[in-house]
PDB file of C-alpha atoms in Angstrom:
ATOM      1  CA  UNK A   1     -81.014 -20.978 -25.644  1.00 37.00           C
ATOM      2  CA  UNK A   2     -83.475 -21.412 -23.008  1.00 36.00           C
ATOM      3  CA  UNK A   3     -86.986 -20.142 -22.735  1.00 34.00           C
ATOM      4  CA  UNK A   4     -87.757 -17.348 -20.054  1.00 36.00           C
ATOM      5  CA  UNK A   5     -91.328 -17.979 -18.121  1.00 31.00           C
ATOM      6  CA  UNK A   6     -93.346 -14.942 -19.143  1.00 35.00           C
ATOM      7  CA  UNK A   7     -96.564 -13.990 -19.339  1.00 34.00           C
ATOM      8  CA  UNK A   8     -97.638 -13.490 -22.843  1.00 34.00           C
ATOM      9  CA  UNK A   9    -100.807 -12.080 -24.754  1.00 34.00           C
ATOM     10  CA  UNK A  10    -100.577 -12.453 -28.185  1.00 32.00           C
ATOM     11  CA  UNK A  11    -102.507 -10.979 -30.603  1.00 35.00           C
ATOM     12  CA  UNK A  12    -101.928 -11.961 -34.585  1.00 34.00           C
ATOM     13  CA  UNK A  13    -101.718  -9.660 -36.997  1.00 33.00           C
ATOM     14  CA  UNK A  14    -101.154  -9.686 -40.291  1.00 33.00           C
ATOM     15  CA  UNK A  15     -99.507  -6.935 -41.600  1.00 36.00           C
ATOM     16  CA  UNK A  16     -97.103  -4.531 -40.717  1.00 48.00           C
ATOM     17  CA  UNK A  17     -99.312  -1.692 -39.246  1.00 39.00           C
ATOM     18  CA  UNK A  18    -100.574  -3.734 -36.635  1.00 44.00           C
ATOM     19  CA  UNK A  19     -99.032  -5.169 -33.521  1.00 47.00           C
ATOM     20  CA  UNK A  20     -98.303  -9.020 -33.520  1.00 54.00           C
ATOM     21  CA  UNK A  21     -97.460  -8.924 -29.708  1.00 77.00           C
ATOM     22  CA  UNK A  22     -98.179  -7.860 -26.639  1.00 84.00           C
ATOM     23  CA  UNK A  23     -95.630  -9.075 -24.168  1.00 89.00           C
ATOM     24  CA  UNK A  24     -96.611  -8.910 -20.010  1.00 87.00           C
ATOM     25  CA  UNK A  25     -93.160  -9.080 -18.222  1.00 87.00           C
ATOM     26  CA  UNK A  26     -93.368  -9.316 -14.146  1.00 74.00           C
ATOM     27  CA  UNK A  27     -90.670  -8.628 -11.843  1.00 65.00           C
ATOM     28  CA  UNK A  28     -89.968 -11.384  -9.294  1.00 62.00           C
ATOM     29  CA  UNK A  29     -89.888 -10.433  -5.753  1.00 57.00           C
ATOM     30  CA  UNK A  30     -86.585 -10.155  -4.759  1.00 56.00           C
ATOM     31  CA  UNK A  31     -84.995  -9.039  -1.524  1.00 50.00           C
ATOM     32  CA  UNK A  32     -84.831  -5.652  -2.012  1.00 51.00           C
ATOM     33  CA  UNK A  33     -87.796  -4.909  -3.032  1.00 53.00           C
ATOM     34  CA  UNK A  34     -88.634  -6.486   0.491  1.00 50.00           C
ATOM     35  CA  UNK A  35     -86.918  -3.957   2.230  1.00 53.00           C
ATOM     36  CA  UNK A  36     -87.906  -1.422   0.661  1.00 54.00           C
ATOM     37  CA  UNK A  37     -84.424  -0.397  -1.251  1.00 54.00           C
ATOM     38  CA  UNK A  38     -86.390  -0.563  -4.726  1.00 70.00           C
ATOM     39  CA  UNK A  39     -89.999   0.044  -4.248  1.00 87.00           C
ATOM     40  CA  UNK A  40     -92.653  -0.665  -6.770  1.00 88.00           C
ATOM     41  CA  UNK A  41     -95.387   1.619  -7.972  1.00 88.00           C
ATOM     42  CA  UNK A  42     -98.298  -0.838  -7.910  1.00 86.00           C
ATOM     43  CA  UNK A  43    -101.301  -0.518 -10.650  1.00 84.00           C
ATOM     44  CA  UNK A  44     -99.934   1.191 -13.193  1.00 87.00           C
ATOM     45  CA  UNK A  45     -98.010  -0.143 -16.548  1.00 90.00           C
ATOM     46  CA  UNK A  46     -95.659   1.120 -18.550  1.00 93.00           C
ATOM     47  CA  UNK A  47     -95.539   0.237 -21.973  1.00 92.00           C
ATOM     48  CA  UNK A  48     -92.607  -0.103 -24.580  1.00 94.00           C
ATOM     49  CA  UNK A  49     -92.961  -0.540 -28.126  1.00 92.00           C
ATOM     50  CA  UNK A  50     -90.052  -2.437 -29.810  1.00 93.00           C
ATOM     51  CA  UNK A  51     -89.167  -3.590 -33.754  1.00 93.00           C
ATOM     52  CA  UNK A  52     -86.940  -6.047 -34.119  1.00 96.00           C
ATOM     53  CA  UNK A  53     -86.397  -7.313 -37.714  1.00 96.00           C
ATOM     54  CA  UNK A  54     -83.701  -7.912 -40.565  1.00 97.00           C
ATOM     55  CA  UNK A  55     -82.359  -5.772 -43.357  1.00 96.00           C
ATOM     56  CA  UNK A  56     -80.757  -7.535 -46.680  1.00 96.00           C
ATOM     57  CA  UNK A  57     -78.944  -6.055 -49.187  1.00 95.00           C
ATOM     58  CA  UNK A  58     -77.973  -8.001 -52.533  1.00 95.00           C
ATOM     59  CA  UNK A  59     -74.010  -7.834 -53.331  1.00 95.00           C
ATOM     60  CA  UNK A  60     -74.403  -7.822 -57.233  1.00 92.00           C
ATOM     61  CA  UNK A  61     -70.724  -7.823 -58.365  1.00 87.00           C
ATOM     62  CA  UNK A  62     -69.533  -8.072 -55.559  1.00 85.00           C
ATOM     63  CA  UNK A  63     -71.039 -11.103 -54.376  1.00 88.00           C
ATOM     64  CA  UNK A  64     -69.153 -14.156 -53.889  1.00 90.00           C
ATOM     65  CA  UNK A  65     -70.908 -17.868 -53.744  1.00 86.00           C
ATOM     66  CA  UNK A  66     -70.874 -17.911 -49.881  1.00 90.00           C
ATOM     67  CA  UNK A  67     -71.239 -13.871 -49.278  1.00 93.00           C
ATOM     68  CA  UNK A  68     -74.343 -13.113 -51.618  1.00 95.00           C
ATOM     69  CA  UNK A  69     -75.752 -10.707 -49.164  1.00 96.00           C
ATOM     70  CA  UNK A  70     -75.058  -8.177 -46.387  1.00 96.00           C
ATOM     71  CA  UNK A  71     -77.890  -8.013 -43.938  1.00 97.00           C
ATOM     72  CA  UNK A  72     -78.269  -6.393 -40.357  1.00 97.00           C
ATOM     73  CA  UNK A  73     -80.078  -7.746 -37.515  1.00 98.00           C
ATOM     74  CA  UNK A  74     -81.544  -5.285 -34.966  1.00 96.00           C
ATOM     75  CA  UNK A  75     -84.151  -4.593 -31.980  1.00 97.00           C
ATOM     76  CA  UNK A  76     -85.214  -0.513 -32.242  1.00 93.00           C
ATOM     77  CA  UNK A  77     -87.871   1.529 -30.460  1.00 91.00           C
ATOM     78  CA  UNK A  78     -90.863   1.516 -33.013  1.00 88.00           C
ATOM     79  CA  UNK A  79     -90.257   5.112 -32.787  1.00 84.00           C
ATOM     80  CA  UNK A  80     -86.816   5.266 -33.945  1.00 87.00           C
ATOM     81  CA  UNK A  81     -85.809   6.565 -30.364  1.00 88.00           C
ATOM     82  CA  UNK A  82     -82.506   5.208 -27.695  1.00 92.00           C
ATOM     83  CA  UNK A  83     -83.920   2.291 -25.756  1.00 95.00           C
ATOM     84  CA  UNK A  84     -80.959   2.201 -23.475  1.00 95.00           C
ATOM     85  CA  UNK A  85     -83.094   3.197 -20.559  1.00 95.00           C
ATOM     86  CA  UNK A  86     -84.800   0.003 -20.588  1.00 97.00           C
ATOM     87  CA  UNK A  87     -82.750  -2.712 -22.351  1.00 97.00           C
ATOM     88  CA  UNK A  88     -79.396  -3.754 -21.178  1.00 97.00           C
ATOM     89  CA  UNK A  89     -77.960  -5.504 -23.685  1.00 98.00           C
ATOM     90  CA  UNK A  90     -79.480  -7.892 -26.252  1.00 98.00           C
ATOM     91  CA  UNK A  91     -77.766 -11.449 -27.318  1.00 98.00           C
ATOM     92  CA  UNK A  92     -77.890 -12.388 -31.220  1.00 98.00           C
ATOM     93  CA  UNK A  93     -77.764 -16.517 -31.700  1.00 98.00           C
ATOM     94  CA  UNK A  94     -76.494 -16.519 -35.325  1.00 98.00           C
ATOM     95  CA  UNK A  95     -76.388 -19.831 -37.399  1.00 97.00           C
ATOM     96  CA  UNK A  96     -73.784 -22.540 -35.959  1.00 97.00           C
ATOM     97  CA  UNK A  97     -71.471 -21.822 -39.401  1.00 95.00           C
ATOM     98  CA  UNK A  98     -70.966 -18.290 -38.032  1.00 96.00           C
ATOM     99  CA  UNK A  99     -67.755 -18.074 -36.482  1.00 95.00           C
ATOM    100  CA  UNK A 100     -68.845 -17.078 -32.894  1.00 96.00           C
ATOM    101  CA  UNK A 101     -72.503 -17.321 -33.529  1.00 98.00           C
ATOM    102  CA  UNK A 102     -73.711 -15.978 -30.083  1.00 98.00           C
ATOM    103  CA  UNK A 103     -73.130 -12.083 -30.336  1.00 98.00           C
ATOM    104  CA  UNK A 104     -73.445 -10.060 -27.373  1.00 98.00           C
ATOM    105  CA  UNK A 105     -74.267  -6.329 -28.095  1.00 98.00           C
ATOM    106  CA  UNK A 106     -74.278  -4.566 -24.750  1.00 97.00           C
ATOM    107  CA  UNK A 107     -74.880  -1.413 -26.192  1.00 94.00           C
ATOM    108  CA  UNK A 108     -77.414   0.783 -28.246  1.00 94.00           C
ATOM    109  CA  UNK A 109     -78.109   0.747 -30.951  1.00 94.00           C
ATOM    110  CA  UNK A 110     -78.836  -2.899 -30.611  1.00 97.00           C
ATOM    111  CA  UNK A 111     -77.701  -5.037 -33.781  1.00 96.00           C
ATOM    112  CA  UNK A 112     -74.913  -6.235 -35.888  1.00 97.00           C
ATOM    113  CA  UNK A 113     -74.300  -6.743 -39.556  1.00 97.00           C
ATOM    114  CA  UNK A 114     -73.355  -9.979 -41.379  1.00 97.00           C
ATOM    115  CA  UNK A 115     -72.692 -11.248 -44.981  1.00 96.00           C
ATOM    116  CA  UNK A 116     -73.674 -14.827 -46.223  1.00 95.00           C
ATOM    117  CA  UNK A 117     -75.840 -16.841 -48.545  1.00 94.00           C
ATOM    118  CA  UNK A 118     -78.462 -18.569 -46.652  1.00 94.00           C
ATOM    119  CA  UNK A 119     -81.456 -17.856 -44.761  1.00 96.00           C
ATOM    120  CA  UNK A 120     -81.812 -19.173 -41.055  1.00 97.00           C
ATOM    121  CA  UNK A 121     -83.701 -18.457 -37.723  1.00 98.00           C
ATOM    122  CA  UNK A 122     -82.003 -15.643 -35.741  1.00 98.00           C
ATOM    123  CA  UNK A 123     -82.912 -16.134 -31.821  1.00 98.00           C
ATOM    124  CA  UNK A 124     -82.829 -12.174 -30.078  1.00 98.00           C
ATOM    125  CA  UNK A 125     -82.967 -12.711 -26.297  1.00 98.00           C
ATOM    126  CA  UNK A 126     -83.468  -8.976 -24.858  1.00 98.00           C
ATOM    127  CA  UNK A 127     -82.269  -8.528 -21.399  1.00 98.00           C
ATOM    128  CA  UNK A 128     -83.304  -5.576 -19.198  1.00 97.00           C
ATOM    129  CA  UNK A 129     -81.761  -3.328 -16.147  1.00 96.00           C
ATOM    130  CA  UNK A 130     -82.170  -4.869 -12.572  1.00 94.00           C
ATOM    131  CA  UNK A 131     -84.550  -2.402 -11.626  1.00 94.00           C
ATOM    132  CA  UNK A 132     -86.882  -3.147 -14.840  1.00 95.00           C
ATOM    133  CA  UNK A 133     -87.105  -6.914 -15.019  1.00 94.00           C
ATOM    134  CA  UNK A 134     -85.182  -9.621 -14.301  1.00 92.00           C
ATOM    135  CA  UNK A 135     -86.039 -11.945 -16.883  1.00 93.00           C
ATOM    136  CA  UNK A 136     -85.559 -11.895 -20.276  1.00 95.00           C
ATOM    137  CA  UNK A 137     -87.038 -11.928 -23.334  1.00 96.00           C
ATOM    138  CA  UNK A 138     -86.695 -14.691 -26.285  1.00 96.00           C
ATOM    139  CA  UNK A 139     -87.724 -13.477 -29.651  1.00 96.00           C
ATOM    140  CA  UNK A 140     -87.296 -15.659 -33.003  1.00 96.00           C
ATOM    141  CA  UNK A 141     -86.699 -14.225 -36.260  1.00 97.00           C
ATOM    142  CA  UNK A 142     -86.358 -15.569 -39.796  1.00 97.00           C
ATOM    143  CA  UNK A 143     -83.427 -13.692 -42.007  1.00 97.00           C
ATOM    144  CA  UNK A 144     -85.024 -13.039 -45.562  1.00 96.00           C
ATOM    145  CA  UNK A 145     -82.724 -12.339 -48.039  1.00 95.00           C
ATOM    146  CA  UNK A 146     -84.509 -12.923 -51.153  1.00 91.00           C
ATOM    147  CA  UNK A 147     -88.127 -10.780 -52.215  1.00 90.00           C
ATOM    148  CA  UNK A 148     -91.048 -12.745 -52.488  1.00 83.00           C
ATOM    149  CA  UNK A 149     -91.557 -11.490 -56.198  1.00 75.00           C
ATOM    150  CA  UNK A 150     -88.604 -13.050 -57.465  1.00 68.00           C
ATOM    151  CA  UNK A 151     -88.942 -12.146 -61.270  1.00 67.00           C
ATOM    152  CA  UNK A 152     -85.803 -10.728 -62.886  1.00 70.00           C
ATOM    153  CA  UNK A 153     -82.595  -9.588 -60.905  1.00 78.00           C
ATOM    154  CA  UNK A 154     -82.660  -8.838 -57.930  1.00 85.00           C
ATOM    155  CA  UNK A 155     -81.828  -5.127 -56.682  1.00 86.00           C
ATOM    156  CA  UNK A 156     -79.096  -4.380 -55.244  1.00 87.00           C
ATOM    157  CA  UNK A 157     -80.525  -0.655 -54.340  1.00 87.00           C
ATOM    158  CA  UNK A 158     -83.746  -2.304 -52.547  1.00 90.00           C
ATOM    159  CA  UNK A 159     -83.099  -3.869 -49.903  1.00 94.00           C
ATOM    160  CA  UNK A 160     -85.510  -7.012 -48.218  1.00 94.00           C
ATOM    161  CA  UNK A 161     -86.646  -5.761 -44.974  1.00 94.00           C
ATOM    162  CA  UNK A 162     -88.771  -8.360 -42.325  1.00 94.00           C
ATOM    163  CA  UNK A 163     -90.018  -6.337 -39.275  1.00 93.00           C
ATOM    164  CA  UNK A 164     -92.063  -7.217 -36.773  1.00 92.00           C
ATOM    165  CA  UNK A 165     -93.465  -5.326 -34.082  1.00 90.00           C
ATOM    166  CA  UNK A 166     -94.095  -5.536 -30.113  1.00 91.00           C
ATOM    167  CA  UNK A 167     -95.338  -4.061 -27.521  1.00 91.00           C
ATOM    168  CA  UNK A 168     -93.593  -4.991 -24.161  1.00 95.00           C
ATOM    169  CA  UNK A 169     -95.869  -4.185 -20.657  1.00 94.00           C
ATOM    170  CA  UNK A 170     -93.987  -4.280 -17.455  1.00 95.00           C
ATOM    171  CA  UNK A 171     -96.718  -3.928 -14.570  1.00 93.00           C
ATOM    172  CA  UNK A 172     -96.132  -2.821 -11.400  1.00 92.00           C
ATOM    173  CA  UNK A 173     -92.614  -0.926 -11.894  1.00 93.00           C
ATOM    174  CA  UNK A 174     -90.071   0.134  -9.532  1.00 92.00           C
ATOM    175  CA  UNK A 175     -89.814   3.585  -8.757  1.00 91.00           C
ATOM    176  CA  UNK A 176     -86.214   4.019 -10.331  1.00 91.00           C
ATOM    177  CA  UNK A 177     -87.345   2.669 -13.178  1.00 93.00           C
ATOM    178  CA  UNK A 178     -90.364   4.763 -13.577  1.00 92.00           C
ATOM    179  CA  UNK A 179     -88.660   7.490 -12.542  1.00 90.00           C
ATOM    180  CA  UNK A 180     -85.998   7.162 -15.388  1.00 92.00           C
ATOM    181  CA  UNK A 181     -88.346   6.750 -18.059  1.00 92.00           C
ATOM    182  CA  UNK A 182     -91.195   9.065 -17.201  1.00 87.00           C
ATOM    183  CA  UNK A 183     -90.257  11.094 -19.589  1.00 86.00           C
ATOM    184  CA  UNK A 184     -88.383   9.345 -22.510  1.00 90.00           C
ATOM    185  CA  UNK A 185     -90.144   9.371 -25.492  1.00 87.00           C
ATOM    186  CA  UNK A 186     -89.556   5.349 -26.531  1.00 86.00           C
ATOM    187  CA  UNK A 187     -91.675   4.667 -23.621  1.00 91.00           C
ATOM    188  CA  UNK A 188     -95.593   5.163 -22.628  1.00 88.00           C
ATOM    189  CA  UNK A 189     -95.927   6.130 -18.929  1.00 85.00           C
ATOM    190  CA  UNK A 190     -99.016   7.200 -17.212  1.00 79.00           C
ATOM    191  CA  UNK A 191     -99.584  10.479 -15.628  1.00 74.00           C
ATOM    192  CA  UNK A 192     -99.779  10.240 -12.287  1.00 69.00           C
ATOM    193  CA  UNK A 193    -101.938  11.829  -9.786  1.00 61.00           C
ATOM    194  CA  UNK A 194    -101.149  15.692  -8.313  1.00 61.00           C
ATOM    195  CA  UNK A 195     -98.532  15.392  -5.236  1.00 58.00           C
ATOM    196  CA  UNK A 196     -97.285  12.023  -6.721  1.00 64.00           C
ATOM    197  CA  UNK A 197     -93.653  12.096  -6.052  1.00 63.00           C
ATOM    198  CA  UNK A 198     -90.207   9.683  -7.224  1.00 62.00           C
ATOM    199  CA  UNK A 199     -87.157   9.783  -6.002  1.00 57.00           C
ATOM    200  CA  UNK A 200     -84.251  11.814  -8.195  1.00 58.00           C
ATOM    201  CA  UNK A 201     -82.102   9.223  -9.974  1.00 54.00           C
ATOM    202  CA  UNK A 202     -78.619   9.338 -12.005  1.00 49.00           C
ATOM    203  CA  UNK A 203     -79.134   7.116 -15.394  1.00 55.00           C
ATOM    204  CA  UNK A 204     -78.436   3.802 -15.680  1.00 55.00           C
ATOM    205  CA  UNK A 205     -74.929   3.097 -16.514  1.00 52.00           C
ATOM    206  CA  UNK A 206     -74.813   2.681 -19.941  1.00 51.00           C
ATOM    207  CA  UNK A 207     -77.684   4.893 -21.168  1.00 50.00           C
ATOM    208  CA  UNK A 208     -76.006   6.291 -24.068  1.00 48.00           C
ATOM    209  CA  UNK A 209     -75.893  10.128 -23.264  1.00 50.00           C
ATOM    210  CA  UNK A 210     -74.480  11.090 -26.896  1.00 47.00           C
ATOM    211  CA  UNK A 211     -77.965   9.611 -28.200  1.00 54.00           C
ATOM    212  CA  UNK A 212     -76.040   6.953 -30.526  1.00 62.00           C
ATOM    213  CA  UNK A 213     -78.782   4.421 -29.885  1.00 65.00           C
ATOM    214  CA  UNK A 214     -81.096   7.151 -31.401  1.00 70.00           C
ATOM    215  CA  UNK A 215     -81.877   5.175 -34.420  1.00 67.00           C
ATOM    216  CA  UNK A 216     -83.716   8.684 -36.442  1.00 68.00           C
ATOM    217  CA  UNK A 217     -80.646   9.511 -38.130  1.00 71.00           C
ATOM    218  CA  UNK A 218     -79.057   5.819 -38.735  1.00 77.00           C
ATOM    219  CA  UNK A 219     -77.931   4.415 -42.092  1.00 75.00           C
ATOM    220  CA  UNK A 220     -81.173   2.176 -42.860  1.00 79.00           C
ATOM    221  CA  UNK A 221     -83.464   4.238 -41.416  1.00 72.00           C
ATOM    222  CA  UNK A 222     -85.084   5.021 -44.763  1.00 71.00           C
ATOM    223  CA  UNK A 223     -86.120   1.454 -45.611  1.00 70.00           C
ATOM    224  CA  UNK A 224     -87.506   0.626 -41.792  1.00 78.00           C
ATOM    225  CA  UNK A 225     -91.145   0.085 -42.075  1.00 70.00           C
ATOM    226  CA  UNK A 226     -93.505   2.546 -41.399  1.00 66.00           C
ATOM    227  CA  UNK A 227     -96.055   1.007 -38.936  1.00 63.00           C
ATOM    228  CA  UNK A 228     -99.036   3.576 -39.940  1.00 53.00           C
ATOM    229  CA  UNK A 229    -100.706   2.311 -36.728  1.00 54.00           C
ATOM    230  CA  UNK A 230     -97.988   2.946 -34.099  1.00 54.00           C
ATOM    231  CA  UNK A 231     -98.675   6.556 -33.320  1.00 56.00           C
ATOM    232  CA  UNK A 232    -102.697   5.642 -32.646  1.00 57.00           C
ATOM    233  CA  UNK A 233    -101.682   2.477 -30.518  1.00 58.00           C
ATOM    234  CA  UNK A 234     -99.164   4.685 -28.681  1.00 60.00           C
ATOM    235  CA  UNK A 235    -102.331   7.042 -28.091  1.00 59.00           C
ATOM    236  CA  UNK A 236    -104.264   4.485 -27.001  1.00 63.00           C
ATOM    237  CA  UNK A 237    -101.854   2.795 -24.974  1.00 64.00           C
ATOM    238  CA  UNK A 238    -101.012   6.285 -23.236  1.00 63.00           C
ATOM    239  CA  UNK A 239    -105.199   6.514 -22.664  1.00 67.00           C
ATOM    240  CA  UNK A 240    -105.286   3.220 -20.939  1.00 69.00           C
ATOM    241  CA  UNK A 241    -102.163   4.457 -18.463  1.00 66.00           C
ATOM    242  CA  UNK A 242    -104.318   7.865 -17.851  1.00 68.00           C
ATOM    243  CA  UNK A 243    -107.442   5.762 -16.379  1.00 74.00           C
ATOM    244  CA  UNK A 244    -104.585   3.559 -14.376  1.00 71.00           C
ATOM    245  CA  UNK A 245    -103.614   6.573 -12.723  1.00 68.00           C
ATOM    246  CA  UNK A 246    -107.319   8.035 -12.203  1.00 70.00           C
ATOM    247  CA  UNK A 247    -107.718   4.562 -10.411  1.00 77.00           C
ATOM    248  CA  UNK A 248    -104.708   4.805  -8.083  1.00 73.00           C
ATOM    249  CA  UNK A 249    -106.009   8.173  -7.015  1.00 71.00           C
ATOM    250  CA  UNK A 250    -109.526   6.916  -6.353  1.00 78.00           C
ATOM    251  CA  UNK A 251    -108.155   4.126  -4.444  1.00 75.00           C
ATOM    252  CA  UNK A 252    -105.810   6.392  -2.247  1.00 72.00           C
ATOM    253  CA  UNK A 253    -109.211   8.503  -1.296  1.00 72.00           C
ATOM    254  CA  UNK A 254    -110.932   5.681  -0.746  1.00 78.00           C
ATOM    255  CA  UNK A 255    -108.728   4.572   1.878  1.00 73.00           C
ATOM    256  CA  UNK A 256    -108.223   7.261   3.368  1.00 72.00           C
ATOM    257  CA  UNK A 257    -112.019   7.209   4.198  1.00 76.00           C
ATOM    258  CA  UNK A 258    -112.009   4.017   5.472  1.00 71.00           C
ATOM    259  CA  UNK A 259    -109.468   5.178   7.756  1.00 66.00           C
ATOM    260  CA  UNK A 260    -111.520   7.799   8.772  1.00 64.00           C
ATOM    261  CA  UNK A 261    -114.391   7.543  11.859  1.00 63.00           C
ATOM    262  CA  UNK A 262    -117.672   6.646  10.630  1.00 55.00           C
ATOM    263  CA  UNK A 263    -120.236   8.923  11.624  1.00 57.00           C
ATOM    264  CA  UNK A 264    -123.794   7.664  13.739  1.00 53.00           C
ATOM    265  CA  UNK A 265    -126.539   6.026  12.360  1.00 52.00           C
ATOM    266  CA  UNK A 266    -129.202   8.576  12.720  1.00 51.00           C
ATOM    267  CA  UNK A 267    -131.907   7.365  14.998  1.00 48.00           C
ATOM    268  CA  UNK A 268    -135.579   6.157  13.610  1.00 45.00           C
ATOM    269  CA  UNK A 269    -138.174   8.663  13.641  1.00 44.00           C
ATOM    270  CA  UNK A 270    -140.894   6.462  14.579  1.00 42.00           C
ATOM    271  CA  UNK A 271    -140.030   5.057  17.964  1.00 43.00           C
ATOM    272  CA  UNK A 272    -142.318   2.243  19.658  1.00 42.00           C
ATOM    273  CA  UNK A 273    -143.607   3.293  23.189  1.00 40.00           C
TER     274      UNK A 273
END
């Protein structure tokens, strides 16, 4: 699958409290955001954590040579929350052997289970709403399906989870899409300044209104990882989109002074005669 031109920061880390990624996607101009039919909200950011990992479960008895394993693949809000609002649909490139390896899941929750033997390189291409982005993004993750420790048996209670997590930073947004997500709680927005004002907007079309992209109360939920860190980058994150906001203000007054007659320069009081 192709590679999407983005603009990428990445930061390593090496466990699973801390972020590996943070992902700048910008919007290309487009025609109507020319005339005005999708305007953008310039110098702020809005910020969306993801996860997007693997779960593994051993068969025991009931595995067969060439289905040893049932795993799910998946892309969730690092919160557990829908992320509907913001991703369309997300495309799963599975091993060639898969019958129909490309699997298109245009719905939340966004993943799809599997059984096999072997371990492989999933590619997760996440594609947004017109009014968020329109490129997308190509993540690559590798399906684990045996623990590192691999003394004795394997479990077939424990599952092997791989997670990783992202943070993905769309700057400049348009106001539909800000307006949508201004209050979702998957999704770090900043507050903006008194007598700021967006447009009233119906959802997105296939925002799941039931909540079954709500991943709190899902199946796996108990073995996700817990990245300890998320809630204090989320903090953060929300900080940085508070002093975005105080900057917008401060750059409305300030041009509404420059607009503004300057007074006389006061005359000298020494004079020369």
């Amino acid at each position: 699958m192709p590679h999407t031109a983005i603009e990428a920061q990445v930061e390593d880390g090496g466990s699973a409290s801390k972020p590996q990624r943070i992902i700048k996607l910008s919007k290309t101009t487009d025609d109507s955001d020319k005339k005005g039919t999708n305007k953008r909200v310039k110098d702020i950011e809005i910020c969306v954590p993801i996860v997007y990992g693997t779960i593994a479960f051993y068969l025991g008895r009931k595995a067969s040579e060439s289905q040893s394993h049932k795993w799910t693949v998946y892309v969730r809000g690092a919160t557990n929350e829908d992320l509907g609002a913001v991703i369309k649909h997300v495309v799963f490139q599975l091993h060639p052997s898969f019958n129909n390896p490309t699997r298109i899941v245009e719905a939340p929750p966004f993943e799809l289970s599997e059984c096999g033997w072997g371990e492989f390189e999933i590619g997760i291409s996440i594609f947004f709403h017109s009014d968020v982005c329109d490129k997308h993004l190509d993540l690559y993750h590798m399906l684990k399906l045996y623990p590192e420790d691999e003394s004795g048996p394997q479990s077939t209670k424990k599952p092997v989870v791989m997670e990783s997590y992202n943070e993905i930073v769309f700057p400049d947004p348009s106001e539909c899409f800000f307006a949508r997500v201004q209050n979702h709680p998957a999704v770090v927005v900043p507050r903006m300044p008194a007598g700021f004002s967006l447009p009233v907007l119906a959802p997105v079309e296939n925002t799941n209104e039931k909540g079954r992209g709500d991943t709190k109360d899902h199946p796996l939920s108990q073995w996700f990882l817990n990245f300890s860190e998320a809630d204090e980058l989320l903090k953060l994150a929300s900080a940085r989109q508070q002093v975005q906001a105080h900057i917008v203000k401060l750059r409305r007054e300030l041009s509404v002074i420059d607009g503004m007659p300057h007074p006389l320069k006061p005359a000298s009081s020494y004079e020369c005669t």
